[in-house]
């Protein structure tokens, strides 16, 4: 009689402990996680999002349901018994060494993730909900899907999107071209992004200026040059208090929505900024909305999932 093996699910929880903490710049702190399990950590690349479960005094990691119906079980738990989780981006994977890097912005302690980031030490444990390397299909959670024939790329984001932008730059071919517009808390954080020979990087610290000011100004200056023949189209207004600010145009098969586009834009960060930029690109500049991915990574004044 042959043993029945359970089918591999697209994602699974990995128990991982902090091996090293590296302060890369004033705001970017790299957590290198290690754990035998990480030999199976799936790495589709680009902006692969993951969940990080943080233990608290009231709710340790063992309280986290990790089976197939984990989310329904989690929602059924009393709130005080649930270990909190937040969304992050895989920054580096070294499966042979069972190591994974996640770069986290260290900002004021405002929620469970920032509290953990400020106090974590080597040896501390988390759970990572990430793709299972054994899964043969597309696991989901990857939102950078440019058309096969993309003229220029426009990557725009705040500090929370910087790890994804860094990974995209590292993984795009050398022949790819485009512009990155990044706003970070401190001028010294601009050094975080890697060099790509085909990309011009406009990164700026936020000191002394309004949040988003750099993003809107630089996108307004460059978008008409990157997309001179846009025809402008209407966009439905999004109520960021009600609707999820997430639109990643895809084909029916899950790939890019278009085969080719003169410009592909990927915009991620604080929801209000992302809405403003998307409206500008689609309505005023006329970028084909099927070539614009926009993702509200976080919302000023609101905790993730609330
Ligand atoms: C797909 C995706 C990928 C992401 N990747 C990364 C990543 O690689 N690295 C990374 O650092 N972050 C990343 N983020 C953002 C991260 O999930 C949020 O910053 C996170 O919610 C912070 O959790 P918290 O517990 O500190 O605050 P929450 O409990 O979520 O919120 C508490 C308060 O803090 C505010 N807040 C949340 N984030 C910030 C911030 N960055 N700056 C200032 N105020 C904030 C909220 O508005 C709220 O008022 C990503 C988000 C998404 C959706």
Coordinates of C-alpha atoms and ligand atoms in Angstrom, one line a residue:
X1 CA 0.0 0.0 0.0
X2 CA 1.5 3.3 -1.0
X3 CA 1.5 6.3 1.4
X4 CA -0.8 9.1 0.5
X5 CA 1.1 12.5 0.5
X6 CA -0.8 15.7 0.9
X7 CA -0.7 18.0 -2.1
X8 CA 1.8 20.9 -1.8
X9 CA 0.0 24.2 -1.1
X10 CA 1.2 27.4 -2.7
X11 CA 2.2 29.0 0.6
X12 CA 3.3 27.7 4.0
X13 CA 4.5 29.0 7.3
X14 CA 8.2 28.8 8.0
X15 CA 9.5 29.1 11.5
X16 CA 12.6 31.2 11.4
X17 CA 15.0 32.9 13.9
X18 CA 16.9 36.1 13.6
X19 CA 20.5 35.2 12.7
X20 CA 21.8 38.8 12.1
X21 CA 20.5 42.3 12.1
X22 CA 22.3 44.8 9.9
X23 CA 21.5 48.5 9.9
X24 CA 21.9 49.4 6.2
X25 CA 21.0 53.1 6.5
X26 CA 19.2 55.1 9.2
X27 CA 15.8 53.7 8.2
X28 CA 16.5 50.3 6.6
X29 CA 17.2 47.4 8.9
X30 CA 18.0 44.0 7.4
X31 CA 16.8 40.9 9.3
X32 CA 18.5 37.8 8.2
X33 CA 16.4 34.8 9.2
X34 CA 17.7 31.3 9.5
X35 CA 15.9 27.9 10.0
X36 CA 16.2 24.4 8.6
X37 CA 12.7 24.9 7.1
X38 CA 14.0 27.7 4.9
X39 CA 15.5 25.1 2.5
X40 CA 11.9 25.0 1.1
X41 CA 11.4 28.8 0.9
X42 CA 10.0 29.6 -2.5
X43 CA 11.5 32.5 -4.4
X44 CA 9.6 33.7 -7.4
X45 CA 11.6 36.9 -7.3
X46 CA 10.7 40.6 -8.0
X47 CA 8.2 42.0 -5.4
X48 CA 7.1 38.7 -3.8
X49 CA 5.1 39.7 -0.8
X50 CA 5.1 37.6 2.4
X51 CA 3.5 37.8 5.9
X52 CA 5.6 38.0 9.0
X53 CA 3.9 36.8 12.2
X54 CA 5.3 38.6 15.3
X55 CA 5.1 37.1 18.8
X56 CA 3.8 39.3 21.6
X57 CA 3.7 38.7 25.3
X58 CA 0.0 37.9 25.1
X59 CA 0.2 35.7 22.0
X60 CA 3.2 33.6 21.2
X61 CA 4.0 32.0 17.8
X62 CA 2.6 28.6 19.0
X63 CA -0.9 30.2 19.1
X64 CA -0.8 30.8 15.3
X65 CA -2.9 28.4 13.4
X66 CA -0.8 27.2 10.5
X67 CA -3.0 24.6 8.7
X68 CA -4.9 24.9 5.5
X69 CA -7.7 26.9 7.1
X70 CA -5.4 29.1 9.2
X71 CA -7.1 32.4 8.3
X72 CA -10.6 31.3 9.3
X73 CA -9.2 29.8 12.5
X74 CA -7.3 33.0 13.2
X75 CA -10.3 35.2 12.7
X76 CA -12.3 33.0 15.0
X77 CA -9.8 33.5 17.9
X78 CA -10.3 36.3 20.4
X79 CA -8.3 39.3 19.2
X80 CA -6.0 39.3 22.3
X81 CA -5.0 35.7 21.6
X82 CA -3.9 36.3 18.0
X83 CA -0.2 36.9 17.3
X84 CA -0.2 39.9 14.9
X85 CA 1.1 39.7 11.3
X86 CA 2.1 42.3 8.8
X87 CA 3.0 42.3 5.1
X88 CA 6.7 42.5 3.9
X89 CA 8.8 41.7 0.8
X90 CA 11.3 38.9 0.4
X91 CA 14.6 40.7 -0.1
X92 CA 17.0 37.8 -0.5
X93 CA 17.0 34.0 -0.4
X94 CA 19.9 31.7 0.1
X95 CA 18.3 28.3 0.2
X96 CA 21.5 26.3 0.6
X97 CA 22.4 28.3 3.7
X98 CA 18.7 28.2 4.8
X99 CA 18.8 32.0 5.0
X100 CA 16.2 34.7 4.0
X101 CA 16.6 38.5 4.2
X102 CA 13.7 40.8 4.9
X103 CA 14.5 44.6 5.0
X104 CA 12.2 46.4 7.4
X105 CA 11.8 50.1 7.8
X106 CA 12.5 51.2 11.3
X107 CA 10.1 54.0 12.1
X108 CA 8.4 55.3 15.3
X109 CA 6.8 52.5 17.3
X110 CA 3.2 52.7 16.0
X111 CA 2.2 49.0 15.8
X112 CA 3.3 45.5 16.4
X113 CA 5.8 45.3 13.5
X114 CA 7.5 48.5 14.4
X115 CA 7.7 47.5 18.1
X116 CA 9.3 44.2 17.1
X117 CA 11.7 45.8 14.7
X118 CA 12.9 48.2 17.4
X119 CA 13.6 45.5 20.0
X120 CA 14.4 42.3 18.1
X121 CA 17.7 40.5 18.9
X122 CA 19.5 37.6 17.3
X123 CA 17.8 34.4 18.3
X124 CA 14.2 35.9 18.3
X125 CA 11.7 33.9 16.3
X126 CA 9.0 34.8 13.8
X127 CA 6.8 32.9 11.4
X128 CA 7.1 33.7 7.7
X129 CA 4.1 32.9 5.4
X130 CA 5.8 32.6 2.0
X131 CA 5.7 30.4 -1.1
X132 CA 6.6 26.8 -0.9
X133 CA 9.5 26.0 -3.2
X134 CA 7.9 22.6 -4.0
X135 CA 4.7 24.1 -5.4
X136 CA 4.8 23.8 -9.2
X137 CA 2.2 26.5 -10.1
X138 CA 2.2 30.3 -9.7
X139 CA 1.9 30.9 -5.9
X140 CA 0.5 34.4 -6.1
X141 CA 1.7 37.5 -4.3
X142 CA 3.9 38.8 -7.2
X143 CA 2.6 42.0 -8.6
X144 CA 5.4 43.2 -10.9
X145 CA 4.1 41.8 -14.2
X146 CA 5.3 44.0 -17.0
X147 CA 4.4 43.3 -20.6
X148 CA 6.9 41.1 -22.4
X149 CA 7.8 44.1 -24.7
X150 CA 8.0 47.0 -22.3
X151 CA 9.6 50.2 -23.5
X152 CA 10.3 52.1 -20.3
X153 CA 9.6 51.2 -16.7
X154 CA 8.5 53.7 -14.0
X155 CA 8.9 52.4 -10.4
X156 CA 7.6 54.7 -7.8
X157 CA 7.3 54.3 -4.0
X158 CA 8.1 55.3 -0.5
X159 CA 10.4 53.6 1.9
X160 CA 8.0 50.6 2.4
X161 CA 8.3 49.9 -1.3
X162 CA 12.1 50.3 -1.5
X163 CA 12.8 46.6 -0.8
X164 CA 10.6 45.6 -3.7
X165 CA 12.1 48.2 -6.0
X166 CA 15.6 47.1 -5.0
X167 CA 14.8 43.5 -5.9
X168 CA 13.2 44.5 -9.2
X169 CA 16.3 46.4 -10.2
X170 CA 18.5 43.5 -9.3
X171 CA 16.5 41.1 -11.3
X172 CA 15.6 43.0 -14.4
X173 CA 17.9 42.4 -17.3
X174 CA 20.7 44.9 -17.9
X175 CA 19.0 46.1 -21.1
X176 CA 15.9 47.2 -19.3
X177 CA 15.4 51.0 -19.0
X178 CA 13.4 53.3 -16.9
X179 CA 13.1 55.7 -14.0
X180 CA 12.8 55.1 -10.2
X181 CA 11.2 57.7 -8.0
X182 CA 11.7 57.0 -4.3
X183 CA 10.9 59.0 -1.2
X184 CA 12.6 58.0 2.0
X185 CA 12.6 59.5 5.5
X186 CA 16.3 60.5 5.6
X187 CA 18.6 61.6 2.8
X188 CA 21.1 58.9 3.8
X189 CA 18.5 56.3 3.0
X190 CA 18.9 57.1 -0.7
X191 CA 22.0 54.8 -0.7
X192 CA 19.8 51.8 -0.1
X193 CA 18.9 51.2 -3.8
X194 CA 21.3 49.2 -6.0
X195 CA 22.6 50.5 -9.3
X196 CA 21.1 49.4 -12.6
X197 CA 22.8 50.6 -15.7
X198 CA 19.5 51.4 -17.5
X199 CA 17.7 53.2 -14.7
X200 CA 17.9 56.8 -13.6
X201 CA 17.2 57.0 -9.9
X202 CA 15.5 60.0 -8.3
X203 CA 15.6 59.4 -4.6
X204 CA 15.2 62.0 -1.9
X205 CA 14.9 62.3 1.8
X206 CA 11.7 63.7 3.2
X207 CA 13.3 66.0 5.8
X208 CA 11.6 69.4 5.9
X209 CA 9.1 68.7 3.1
X210 CA 5.6 67.3 3.0
X211 CA 5.1 63.5 2.6
X212 CA 4.7 62.6 -1.1
X213 CA 5.9 66.0 -2.3
X214 CA 9.0 64.5 -4.1
X215 CA 7.0 61.7 -5.6
X216 CA 4.3 63.9 -7.2
X217 CA 6.8 66.5 -8.4
X218 CA 9.3 64.1 -10.0
X219 CA 6.6 61.8 -11.6
X220 CA 4.9 64.9 -13.0
X221 CA 8.2 66.0 -14.6
X222 CA 9.1 62.6 -16.1
X223 CA 5.9 60.9 -17.0
X224 CA 5.1 63.1 -20.1
X225 CA 8.6 62.3 -21.4
X226 CA 8.3 58.6 -20.8
X227 CA 4.9 58.4 -22.3
X228 CA 4.6 61.3 -24.9
X229 CA 1.7 59.8 -26.8
X230 CA -0.8 59.1 -24.0
X231 CA -4.4 59.8 -24.9
X232 CA -5.8 60.2 -21.3
X233 CA -8.7 58.2 -20.0
X234 CA -11.0 58.4 -17.1
X235 CA -10.3 56.6 -13.9
X236 CA -12.9 55.8 -11.3
X237 CA -12.2 57.7 -8.1
X238 CA -11.3 55.4 -5.3
X239 CA -12.5 56.0 -1.8
X240 CA -9.4 54.9 0.1
X241 CA -11.4 54.6 3.3
X242 CA -13.6 51.9 1.8
X243 CA -11.9 50.2 -1.2
X244 CA -8.7 48.3 -1.3
X245 CA -6.2 50.3 -3.2
X246 CA -4.8 47.5 -5.2
X247 CA -5.0 46.9 -9.0
X248 CA -2.6 44.7 -10.8
X249 CA -3.8 44.3 -14.4
X250 CA -3.4 40.7 -15.6
X251 CA -4.4 38.6 -18.6
X252 CA -6.9 35.8 -18.1
X253 CA -3.9 33.5 -17.6
X254 CA -2.4 35.6 -14.9
X255 CA 0.4 37.2 -16.9
X256 CA 0.7 40.8 -18.1
X257 CA -2.5 42.3 -19.3
X258 CA -0.8 43.7 -22.5
X259 CA 1.8 42.1 -24.8
X260 CA 3.6 45.4 -25.2
X261 CA 3.5 48.9 -23.8
X262 CA 5.7 52.0 -24.3
X263 CA 5.6 52.5 -20.5
X264 CA 4.9 50.1 -17.6
X265 CA 4.3 51.8 -14.2
X266 CA 4.5 50.1 -10.8
X267 CA 3.5 52.4 -7.9
X268 CA 3.5 51.3 -4.3
X269 CA 3.4 53.0 -0.9
X270 CA 1.1 55.0 1.2
X271 CA -2.5 54.8 -0.2
X272 CA -3.2 58.5 -0.6
X273 CA 0.0 59.1 -2.5
X274 CA -0.6 56.0 -4.7
X275 CA -4.1 57.2 -5.6
X276 CA -2.9 60.6 -6.6
X277 CA -0.1 59.3 -8.7
X278 CA -2.3 56.7 -10.5
X279 CA -4.9 59.4 -11.3
X280 CA -2.2 61.6 -12.7
X281 CA -0.6 58.9 -14.8
X282 CA -3.8 57.5 -16.3
X283 CA -6.1 60.6 -16.5
X284 CA -3.7 63.4 -17.3
X285 CA -0.7 61.7 -19.0
X286 CA -2.8 59.0 -20.6
X287 CA -0.8 55.9 -19.7
X288 CA -2.8 52.8 -20.6
X289 CA -4.4 51.7 -17.3
X290 CA -3.6 48.1 -18.2
X291 CA 0.1 49.0 -17.9
X292 CA -0.2 50.6 -14.4
X293 CA 0.0 48.5 -11.3
X294 CA -0.7 50.4 -8.1
X295 CA -0.7 49.1 -4.6
X296 CA -1.5 50.9 -1.4
X297 CA 1.0 49.3 1.0
X298 CA -0.2 51.1 4.1
X299 CA -2.5 53.9 5.1
X300 CA -1.5 56.9 7.1
X301 CA -3.3 56.6 10.5
X302 CA -4.6 53.1 10.0
X303 CA -3.2 49.8 11.1
X304 CA -2.8 47.0 8.5
X305 CA -6.0 44.9 8.2
X306 CA -8.2 47.4 10.1
Ligands
LIG1 C1 2.8 44.1 -0.3 C2 3.5 44.9 0.8 C3 4.9 44.8 1.0 C4 5.5 45.5 2.0 N1 6.9 45.4 2.1 C5 7.5 46.0 3.1 C6 8.9 45.9 3.3 O1 9.6 45.1 2.6 N2 9.5 46.6 4.3 C7 8.8 47.4 5.1 O2 9.4 48.0 6.0 N3 7.5 47.6 5.0 C8 6.8 46.9 4.0 N4 5.4 47.0 3.9 C9 4.7 48.0 4.8 C10 4.4 47.3 6.1 O3 3.6 46.2 6.0 C11 3.7 48.4 7.0 O4 4.6 49.5 7.2 C12 3.3 47.7 8.4 O5 1.9 47.8 8.4 C13 3.8 48.4 9.6 O6 3.3 47.6 10.7 P1 3.2 48.2 12.2 O7 2.7 47.1 13.0 O8 4.4 49.0 12.5 O9 2.0 49.3 12.0 P2 0.4 49.1 11.8 O10 -0.1 48.4 13.1 O11 0.2 48.4 10.6 O12 -0.1 50.6 11.8 C14 0.0 51.4 13.0 C15 0.2 52.9 12.6 O13 1.4 53.0 11.9 C16 1.3 53.7 10.7 N5 2.3 53.2 9.8 C17 2.4 51.9 9.2 N6 3.5 51.8 8.5 C18 4.1 53.0 8.5 C19 5.3 53.5 7.9 N7 6.1 52.7 7.1 N8 5.7 54.7 8.2 C20 5.0 55.5 9.1 N9 3.8 55.1 9.6 C21 3.4 53.8 9.4 C22 -0.1 53.4 10.2 O14 -0.6 54.4 9.4 C23 -0.9 53.3 11.5 O15 -1.3 54.6 11.9 C24 4.8 46.3 2.9 C25 3.4 46.4 2.8 C26 2.7 45.7 1.7 C27 1.2 45.7 1.7

